PDB file of C-alpha atoms in Angstrom:
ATOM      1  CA  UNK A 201     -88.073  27.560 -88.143  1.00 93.00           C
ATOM      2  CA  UNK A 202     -90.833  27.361 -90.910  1.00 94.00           C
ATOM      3  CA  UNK A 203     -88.901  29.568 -92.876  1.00 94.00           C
ATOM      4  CA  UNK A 204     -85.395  28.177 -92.061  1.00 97.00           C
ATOM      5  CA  UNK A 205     -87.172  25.282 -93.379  1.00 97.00           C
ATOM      6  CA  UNK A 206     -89.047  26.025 -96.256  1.00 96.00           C
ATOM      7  CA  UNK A 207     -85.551  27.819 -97.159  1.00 96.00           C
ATOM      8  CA  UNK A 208     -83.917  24.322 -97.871  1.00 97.00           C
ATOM      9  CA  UNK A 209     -86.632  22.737 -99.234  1.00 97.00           C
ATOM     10  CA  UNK A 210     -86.383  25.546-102.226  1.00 96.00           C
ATOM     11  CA  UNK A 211     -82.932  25.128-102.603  1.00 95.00           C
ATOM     12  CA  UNK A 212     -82.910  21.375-103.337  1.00 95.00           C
ATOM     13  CA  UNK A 213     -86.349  20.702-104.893  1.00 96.00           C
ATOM     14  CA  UNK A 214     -87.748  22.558-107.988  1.00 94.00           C
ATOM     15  CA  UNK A 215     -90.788  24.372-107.112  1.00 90.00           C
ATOM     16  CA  UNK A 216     -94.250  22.507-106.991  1.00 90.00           C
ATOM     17  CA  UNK A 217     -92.514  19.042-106.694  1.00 95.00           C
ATOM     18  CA  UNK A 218     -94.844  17.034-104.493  1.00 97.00           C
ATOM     19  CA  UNK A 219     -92.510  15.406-101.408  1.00 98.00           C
ATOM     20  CA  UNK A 220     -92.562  12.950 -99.524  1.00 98.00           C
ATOM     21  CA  UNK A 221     -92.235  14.066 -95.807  1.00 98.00           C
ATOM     22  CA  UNK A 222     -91.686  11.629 -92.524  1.00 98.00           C
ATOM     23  CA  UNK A 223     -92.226  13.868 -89.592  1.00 98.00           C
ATOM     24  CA  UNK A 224     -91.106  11.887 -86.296  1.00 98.00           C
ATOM     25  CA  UNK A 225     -92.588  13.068 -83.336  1.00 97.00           C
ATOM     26  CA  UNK A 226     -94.678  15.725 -85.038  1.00 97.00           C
ATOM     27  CA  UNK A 227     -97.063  16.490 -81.984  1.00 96.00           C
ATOM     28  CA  UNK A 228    -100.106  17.847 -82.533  1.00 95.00           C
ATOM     29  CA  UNK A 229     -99.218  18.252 -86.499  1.00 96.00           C
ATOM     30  CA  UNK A 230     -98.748  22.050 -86.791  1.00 96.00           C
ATOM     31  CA  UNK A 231     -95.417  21.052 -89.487  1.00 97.00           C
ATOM     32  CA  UNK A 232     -97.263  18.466 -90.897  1.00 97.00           C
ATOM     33  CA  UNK A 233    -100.245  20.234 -91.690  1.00 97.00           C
ATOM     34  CA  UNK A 234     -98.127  22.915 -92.931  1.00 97.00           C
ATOM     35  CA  UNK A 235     -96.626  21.568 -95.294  1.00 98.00           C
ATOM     36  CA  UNK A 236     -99.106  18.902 -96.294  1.00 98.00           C
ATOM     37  CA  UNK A 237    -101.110  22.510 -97.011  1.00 97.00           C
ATOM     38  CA  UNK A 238     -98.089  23.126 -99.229  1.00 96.00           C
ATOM     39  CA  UNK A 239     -98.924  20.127-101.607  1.00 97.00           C
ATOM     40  CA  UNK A 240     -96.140  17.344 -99.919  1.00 98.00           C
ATOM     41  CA  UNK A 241     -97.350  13.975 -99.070  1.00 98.00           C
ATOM     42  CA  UNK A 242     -97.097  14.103 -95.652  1.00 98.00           C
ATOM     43  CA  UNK A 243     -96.845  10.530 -92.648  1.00 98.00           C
ATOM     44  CA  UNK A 244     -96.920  11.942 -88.980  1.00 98.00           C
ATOM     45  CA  UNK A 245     -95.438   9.851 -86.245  1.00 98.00           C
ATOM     46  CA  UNK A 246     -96.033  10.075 -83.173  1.00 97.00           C
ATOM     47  CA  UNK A 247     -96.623   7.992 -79.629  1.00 96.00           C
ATOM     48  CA  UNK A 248     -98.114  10.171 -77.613  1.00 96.00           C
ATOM     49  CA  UNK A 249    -101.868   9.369 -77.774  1.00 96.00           C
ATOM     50  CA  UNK A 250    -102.992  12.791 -76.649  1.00 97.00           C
ATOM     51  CA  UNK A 251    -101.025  14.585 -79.405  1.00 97.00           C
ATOM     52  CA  UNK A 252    -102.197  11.476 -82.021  1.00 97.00           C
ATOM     53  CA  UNK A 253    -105.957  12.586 -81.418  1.00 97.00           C
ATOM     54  CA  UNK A 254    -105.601  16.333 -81.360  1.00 97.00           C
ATOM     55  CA  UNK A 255    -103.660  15.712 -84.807  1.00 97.00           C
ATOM     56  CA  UNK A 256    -106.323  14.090 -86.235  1.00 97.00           C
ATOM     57  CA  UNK A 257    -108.969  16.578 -85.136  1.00 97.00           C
ATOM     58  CA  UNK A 258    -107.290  19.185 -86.768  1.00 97.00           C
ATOM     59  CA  UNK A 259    -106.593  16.991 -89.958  1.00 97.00           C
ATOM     60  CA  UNK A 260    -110.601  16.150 -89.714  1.00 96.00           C
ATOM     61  CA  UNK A 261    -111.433  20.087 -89.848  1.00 96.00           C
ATOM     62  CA  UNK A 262    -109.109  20.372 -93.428  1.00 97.00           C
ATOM     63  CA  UNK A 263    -110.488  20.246 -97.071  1.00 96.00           C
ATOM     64  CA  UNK A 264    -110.911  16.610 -98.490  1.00 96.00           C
ATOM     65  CA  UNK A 265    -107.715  17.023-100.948  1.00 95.00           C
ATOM     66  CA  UNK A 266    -105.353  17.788 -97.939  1.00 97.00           C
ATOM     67  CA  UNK A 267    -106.578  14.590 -95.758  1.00 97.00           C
ATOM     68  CA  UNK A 268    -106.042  12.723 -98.288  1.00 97.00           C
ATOM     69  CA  UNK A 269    -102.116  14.239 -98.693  1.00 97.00           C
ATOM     70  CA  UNK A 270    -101.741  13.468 -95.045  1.00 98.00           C
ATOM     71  CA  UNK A 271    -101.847   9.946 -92.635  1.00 97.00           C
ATOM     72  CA  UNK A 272    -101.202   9.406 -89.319  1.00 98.00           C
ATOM     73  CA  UNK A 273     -99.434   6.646 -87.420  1.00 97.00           C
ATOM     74  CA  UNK A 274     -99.295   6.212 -83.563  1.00 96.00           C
ATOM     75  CA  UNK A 275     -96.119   4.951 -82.989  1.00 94.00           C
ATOM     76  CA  UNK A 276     -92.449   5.175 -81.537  1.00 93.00           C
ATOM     77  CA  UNK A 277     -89.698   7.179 -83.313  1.00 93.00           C
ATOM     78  CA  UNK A 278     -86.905   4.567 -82.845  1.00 91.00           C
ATOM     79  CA  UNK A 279     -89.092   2.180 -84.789  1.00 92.00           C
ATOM     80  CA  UNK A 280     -89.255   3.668 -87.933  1.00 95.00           C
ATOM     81  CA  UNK A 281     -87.776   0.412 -89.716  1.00 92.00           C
ATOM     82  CA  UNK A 282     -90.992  -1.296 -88.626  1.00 92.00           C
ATOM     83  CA  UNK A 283     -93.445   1.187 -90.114  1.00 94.00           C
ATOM     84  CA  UNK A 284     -91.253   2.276 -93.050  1.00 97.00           C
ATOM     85  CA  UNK A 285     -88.976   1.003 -96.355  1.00 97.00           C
ATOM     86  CA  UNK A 286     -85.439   2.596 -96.292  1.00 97.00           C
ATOM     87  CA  UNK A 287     -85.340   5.377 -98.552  1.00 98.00           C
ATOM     88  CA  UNK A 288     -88.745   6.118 -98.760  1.00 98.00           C
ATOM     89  CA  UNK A 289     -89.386   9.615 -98.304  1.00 98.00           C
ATOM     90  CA  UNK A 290     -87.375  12.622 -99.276  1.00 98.00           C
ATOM     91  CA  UNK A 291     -87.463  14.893 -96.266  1.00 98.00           C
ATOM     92  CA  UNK A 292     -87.599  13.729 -92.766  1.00 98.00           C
ATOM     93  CA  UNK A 293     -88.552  16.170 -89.666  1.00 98.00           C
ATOM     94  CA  UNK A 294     -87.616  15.456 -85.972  1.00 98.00           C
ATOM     95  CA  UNK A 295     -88.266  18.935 -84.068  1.00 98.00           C
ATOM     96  CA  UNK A 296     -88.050  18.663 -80.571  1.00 96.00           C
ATOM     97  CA  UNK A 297     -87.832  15.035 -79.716  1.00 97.00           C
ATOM     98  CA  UNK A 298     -84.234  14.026 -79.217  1.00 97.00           C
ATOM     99  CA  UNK A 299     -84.033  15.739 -75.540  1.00 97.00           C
ATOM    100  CA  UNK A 300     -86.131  13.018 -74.479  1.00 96.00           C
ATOM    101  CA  UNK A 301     -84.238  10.167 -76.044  1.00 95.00           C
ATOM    102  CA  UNK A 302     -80.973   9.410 -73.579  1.00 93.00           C
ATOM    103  CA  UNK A 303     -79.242   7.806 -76.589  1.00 94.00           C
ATOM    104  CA  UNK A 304     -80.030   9.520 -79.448  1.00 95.00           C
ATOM    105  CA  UNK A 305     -77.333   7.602 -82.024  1.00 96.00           C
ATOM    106  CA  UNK A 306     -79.456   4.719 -82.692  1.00 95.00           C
ATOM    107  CA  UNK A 307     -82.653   7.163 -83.099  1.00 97.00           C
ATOM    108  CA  UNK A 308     -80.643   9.740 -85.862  1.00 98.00           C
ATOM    109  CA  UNK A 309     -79.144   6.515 -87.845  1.00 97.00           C
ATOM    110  CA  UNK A 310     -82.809   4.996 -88.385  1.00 97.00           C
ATOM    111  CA  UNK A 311     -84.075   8.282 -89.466  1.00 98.00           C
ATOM    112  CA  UNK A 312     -81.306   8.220 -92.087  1.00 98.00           C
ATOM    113  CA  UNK A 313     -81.816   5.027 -93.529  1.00 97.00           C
ATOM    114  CA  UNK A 314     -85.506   6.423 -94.239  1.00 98.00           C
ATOM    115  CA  UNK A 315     -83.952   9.192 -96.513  1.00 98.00           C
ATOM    116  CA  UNK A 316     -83.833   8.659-100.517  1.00 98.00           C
ATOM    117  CA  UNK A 317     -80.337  10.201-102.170  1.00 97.00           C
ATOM    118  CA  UNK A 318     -80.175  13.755-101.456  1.00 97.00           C
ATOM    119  CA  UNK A 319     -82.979  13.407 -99.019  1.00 98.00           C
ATOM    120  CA  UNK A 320     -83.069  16.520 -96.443  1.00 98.00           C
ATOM    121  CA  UNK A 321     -83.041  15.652 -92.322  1.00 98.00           C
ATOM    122  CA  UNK A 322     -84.515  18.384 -90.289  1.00 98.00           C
ATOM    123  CA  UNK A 323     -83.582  18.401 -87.003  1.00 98.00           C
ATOM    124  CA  UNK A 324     -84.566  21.205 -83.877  1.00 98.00           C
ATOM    125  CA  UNK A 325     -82.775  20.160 -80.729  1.00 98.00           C
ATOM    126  CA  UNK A 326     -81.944  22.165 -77.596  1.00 98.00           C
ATOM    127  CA  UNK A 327     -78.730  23.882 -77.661  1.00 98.00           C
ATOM    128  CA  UNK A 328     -76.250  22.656 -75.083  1.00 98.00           C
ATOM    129  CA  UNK A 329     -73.812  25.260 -75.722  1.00 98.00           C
ATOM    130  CA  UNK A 330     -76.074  27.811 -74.486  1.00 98.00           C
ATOM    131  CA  UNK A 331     -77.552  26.102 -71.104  1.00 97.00           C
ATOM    132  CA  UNK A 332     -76.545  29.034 -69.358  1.00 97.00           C
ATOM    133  CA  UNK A 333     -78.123  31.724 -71.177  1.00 97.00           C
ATOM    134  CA  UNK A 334     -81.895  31.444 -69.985  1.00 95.00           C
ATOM    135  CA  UNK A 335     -81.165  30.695 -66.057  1.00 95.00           C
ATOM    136  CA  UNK A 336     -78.192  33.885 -66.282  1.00 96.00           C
ATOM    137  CA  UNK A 337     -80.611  36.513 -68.258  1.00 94.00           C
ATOM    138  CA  UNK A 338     -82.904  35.475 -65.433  1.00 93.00           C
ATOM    139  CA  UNK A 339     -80.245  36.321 -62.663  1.00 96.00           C
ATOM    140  CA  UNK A 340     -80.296  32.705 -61.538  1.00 96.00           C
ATOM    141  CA  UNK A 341     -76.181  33.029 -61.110  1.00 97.00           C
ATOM    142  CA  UNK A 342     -76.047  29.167 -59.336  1.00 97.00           C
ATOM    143  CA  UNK A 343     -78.034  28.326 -62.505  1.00 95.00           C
ATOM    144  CA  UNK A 344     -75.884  29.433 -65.211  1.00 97.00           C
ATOM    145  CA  UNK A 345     -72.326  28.669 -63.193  1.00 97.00           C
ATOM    146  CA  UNK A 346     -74.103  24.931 -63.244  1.00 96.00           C
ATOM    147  CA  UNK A 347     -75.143  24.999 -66.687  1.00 97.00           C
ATOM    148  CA  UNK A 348     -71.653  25.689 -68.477  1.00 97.00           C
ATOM    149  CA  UNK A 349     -70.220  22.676 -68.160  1.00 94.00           C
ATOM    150  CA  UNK A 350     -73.085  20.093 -68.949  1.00 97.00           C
ATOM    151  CA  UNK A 351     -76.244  19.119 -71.319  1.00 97.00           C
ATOM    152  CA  UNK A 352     -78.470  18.053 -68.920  1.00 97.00           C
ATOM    153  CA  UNK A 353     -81.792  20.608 -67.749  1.00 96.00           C
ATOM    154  CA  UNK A 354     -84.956  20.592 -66.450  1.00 92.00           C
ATOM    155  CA  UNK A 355     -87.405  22.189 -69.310  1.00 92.00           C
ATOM    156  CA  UNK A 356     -90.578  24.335 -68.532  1.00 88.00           C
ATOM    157  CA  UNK A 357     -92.671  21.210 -67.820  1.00 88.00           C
ATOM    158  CA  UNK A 358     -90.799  20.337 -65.475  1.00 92.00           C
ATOM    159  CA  UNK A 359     -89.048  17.473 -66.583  1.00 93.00           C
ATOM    160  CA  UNK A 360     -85.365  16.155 -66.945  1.00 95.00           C
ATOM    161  CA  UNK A 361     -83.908  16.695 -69.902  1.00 97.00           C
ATOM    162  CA  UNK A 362     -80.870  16.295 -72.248  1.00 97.00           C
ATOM    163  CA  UNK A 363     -79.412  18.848 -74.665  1.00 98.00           C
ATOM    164  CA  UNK A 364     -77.170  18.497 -77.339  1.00 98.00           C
ATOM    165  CA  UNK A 365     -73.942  19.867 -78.693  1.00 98.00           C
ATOM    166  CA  UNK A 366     -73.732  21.439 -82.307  1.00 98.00           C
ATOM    167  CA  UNK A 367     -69.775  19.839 -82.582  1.00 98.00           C
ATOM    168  CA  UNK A 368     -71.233  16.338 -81.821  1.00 97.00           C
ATOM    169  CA  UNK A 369     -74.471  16.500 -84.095  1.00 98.00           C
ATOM    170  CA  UNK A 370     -72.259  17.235 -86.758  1.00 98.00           C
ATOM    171  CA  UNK A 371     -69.783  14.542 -86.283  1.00 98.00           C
ATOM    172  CA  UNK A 372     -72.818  11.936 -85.727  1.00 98.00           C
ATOM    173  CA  UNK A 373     -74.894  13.491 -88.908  1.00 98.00           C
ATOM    174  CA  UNK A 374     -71.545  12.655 -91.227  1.00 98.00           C
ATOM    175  CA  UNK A 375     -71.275   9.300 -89.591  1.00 97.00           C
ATOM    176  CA  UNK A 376     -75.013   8.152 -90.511  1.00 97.00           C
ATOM    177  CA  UNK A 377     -74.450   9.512 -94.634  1.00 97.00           C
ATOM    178  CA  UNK A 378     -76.239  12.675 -93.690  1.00 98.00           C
ATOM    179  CA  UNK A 379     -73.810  15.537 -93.347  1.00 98.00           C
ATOM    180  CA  UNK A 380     -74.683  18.555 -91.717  1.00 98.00           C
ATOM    181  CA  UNK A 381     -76.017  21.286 -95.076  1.00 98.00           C
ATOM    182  CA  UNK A 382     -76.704  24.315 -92.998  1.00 98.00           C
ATOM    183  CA  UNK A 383     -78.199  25.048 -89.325  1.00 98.00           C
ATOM    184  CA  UNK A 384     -79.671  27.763 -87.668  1.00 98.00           C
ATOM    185  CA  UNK A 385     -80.294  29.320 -84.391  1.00 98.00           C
ATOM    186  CA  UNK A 386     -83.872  29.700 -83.110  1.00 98.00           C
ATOM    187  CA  UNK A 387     -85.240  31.658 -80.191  1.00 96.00           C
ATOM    188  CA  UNK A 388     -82.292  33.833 -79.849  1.00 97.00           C
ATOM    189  CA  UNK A 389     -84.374  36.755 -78.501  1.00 95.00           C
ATOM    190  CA  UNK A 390     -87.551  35.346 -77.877  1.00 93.00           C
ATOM    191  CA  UNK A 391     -86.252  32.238 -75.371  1.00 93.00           C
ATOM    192  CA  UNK A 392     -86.813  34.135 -71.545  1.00 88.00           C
ATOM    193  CA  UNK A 393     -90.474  34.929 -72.947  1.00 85.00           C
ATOM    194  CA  UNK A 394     -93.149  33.046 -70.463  1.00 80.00           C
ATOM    195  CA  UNK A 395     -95.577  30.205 -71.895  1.00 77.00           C
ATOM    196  CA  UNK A 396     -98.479  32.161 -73.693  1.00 77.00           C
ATOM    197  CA  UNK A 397     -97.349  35.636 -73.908  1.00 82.00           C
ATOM    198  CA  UNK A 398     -99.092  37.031 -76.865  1.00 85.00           C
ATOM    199  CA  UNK A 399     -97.785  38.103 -79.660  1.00 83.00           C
ATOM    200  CA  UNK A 400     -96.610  42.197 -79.821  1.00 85.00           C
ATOM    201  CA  UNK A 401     -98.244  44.300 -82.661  1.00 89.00           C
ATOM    202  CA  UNK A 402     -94.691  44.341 -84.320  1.00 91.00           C
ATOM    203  CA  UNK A 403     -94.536  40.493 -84.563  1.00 92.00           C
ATOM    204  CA  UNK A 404     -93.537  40.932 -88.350  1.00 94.00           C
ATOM    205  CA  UNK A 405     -90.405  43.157 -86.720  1.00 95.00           C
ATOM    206  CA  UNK A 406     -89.778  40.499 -84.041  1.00 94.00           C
ATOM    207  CA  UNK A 407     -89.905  37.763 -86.636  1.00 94.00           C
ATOM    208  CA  UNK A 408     -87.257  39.168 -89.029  1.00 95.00           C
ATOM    209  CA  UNK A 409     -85.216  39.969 -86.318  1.00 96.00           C
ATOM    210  CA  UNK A 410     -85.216  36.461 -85.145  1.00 96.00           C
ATOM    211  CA  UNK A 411     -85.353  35.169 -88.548  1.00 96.00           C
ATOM    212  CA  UNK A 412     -81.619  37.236 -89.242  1.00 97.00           C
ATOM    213  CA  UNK A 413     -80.064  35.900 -85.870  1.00 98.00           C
ATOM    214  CA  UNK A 414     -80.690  32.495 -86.528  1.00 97.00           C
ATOM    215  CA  UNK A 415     -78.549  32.782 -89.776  1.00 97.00           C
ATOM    216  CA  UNK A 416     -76.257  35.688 -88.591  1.00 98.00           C
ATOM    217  CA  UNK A 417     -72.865  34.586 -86.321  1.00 98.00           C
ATOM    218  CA  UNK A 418     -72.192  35.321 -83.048  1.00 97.00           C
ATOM    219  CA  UNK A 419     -76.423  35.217 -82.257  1.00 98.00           C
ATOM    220  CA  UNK A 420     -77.227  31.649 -83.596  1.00 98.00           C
ATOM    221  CA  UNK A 421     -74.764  30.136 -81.849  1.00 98.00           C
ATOM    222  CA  UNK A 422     -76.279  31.214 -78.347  1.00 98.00           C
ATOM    223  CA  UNK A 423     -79.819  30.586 -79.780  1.00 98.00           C
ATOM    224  CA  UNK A 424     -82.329  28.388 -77.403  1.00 98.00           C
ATOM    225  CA  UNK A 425     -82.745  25.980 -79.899  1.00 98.00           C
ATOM    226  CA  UNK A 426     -80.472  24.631 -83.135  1.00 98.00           C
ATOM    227  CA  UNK A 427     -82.002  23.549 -86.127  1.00 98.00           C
ATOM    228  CA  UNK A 428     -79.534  21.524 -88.309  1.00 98.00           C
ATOM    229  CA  UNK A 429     -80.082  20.327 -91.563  1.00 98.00           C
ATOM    230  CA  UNK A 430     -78.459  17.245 -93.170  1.00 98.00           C
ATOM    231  CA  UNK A 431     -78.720  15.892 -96.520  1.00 98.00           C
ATOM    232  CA  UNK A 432     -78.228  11.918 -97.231  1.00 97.00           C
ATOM    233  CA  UNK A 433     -74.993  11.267 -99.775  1.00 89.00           C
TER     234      UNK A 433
END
């Protein structure tokens, strides 16, 4: 996703142009520190107080020049009008968030409003047109013959879930002024691995072949995860 990432960042910013980056939700920082690594002025949002403090031990642990490129605010996504003025920031990351937010509308138009023109929205959600596809690989038949025909699922934690359809991300990302750019399929061959296998001595192989299915139709479109890209008229 990095790469599907960094991919549209080159393609509508010249190279070394310092951003500004919103990342809502951004955990324990990993894209945040990535790409406040990279040179972008980066604001990390996030509510979970847990992820908040492990964020800011690992920003601690960074060179002076890159803590200064970086803050962090403990907050709620759907509030970003509080913390922020419309327009300000050029790219805006929300990986992995909207499966917990039952109405995700209200959520997606607020992160719009925080885009400048041309500003890029990043978005990783769970696929809901491929439900089926972990619990069938598996063998769970009762699984997948329940999965078809809705976007609700209980992740690995344990918890209940929503997923959401690439047809109706689309039509809500052109309703907000962001139109869907480009998206991309991630964990295509990698989803039925378990929590903390490591990674094989070909990971370079595994990653290219993942890296081609997420761009490469039929295999994105039964990916794990989408990640969809709009950009603000």
């Amino acid at each position: 996703m990095a790469r599907q990432l960094d991919e549209q960042i080159v393609q509508r910013y010249p190279v070394g142009q310092r951003l500004r980056v919103l990342d809502v939700g951004m955990g324990q920082g990993t894209q945040a520190l990535r790409l406040a690594r990279a040179g972008h002025q980066v604001t990390g949002l996030e509510q979970d107080s847990t992820m908040v403090a492990a964020a800011r031990e690992s920003l601690s642990a960074e060179p002076e020049g890159i803590r200064e490129r970086m803050r962090i605010i403990e907050g709620d996504g759907r509030d970003t009008g509080v913390h922020f003025l419309p327009g300000s920031f050029d790219v805006v990351l929300c990986h992995g968030v909207l499966m917990y937010v039952e109405e995700p509308d209200p959520l997606l138009a607020g992160l719009a409003r925080m885009l400048a023109p041309g500003g890029l929205l990043s978005l990783l959600v769970r696929n809901g047109d491929a439900l089926a596809m972990r619990p069938g690989l598996a063998g769970d038949w009762a699984g997948a013959l329940g999965a078809f025909d809705t976007t609700a699922y209980r992740n690995r934690l344990g918890l209940d879930v929503r997923a959401d359809r690439l047809s109706t991300l689309t039509a809500t990302l052109a309703g907000i002024g962001a139109p869907l750019q480009a998206w991309y399929g991630v964990r295509v061959f990698t989803d039925t691995a378990s929590d903390g296998t490591e990674a094989p001595a070909d990971v370079e192989a595994l990653l290219a072949c993942e890296e081609r299915a997420g761009r490469t139709d039929p295999y994105r479109g039964v990916a794990a995860l989408l990640h969809l890209c709009g950009v603000r008229g």
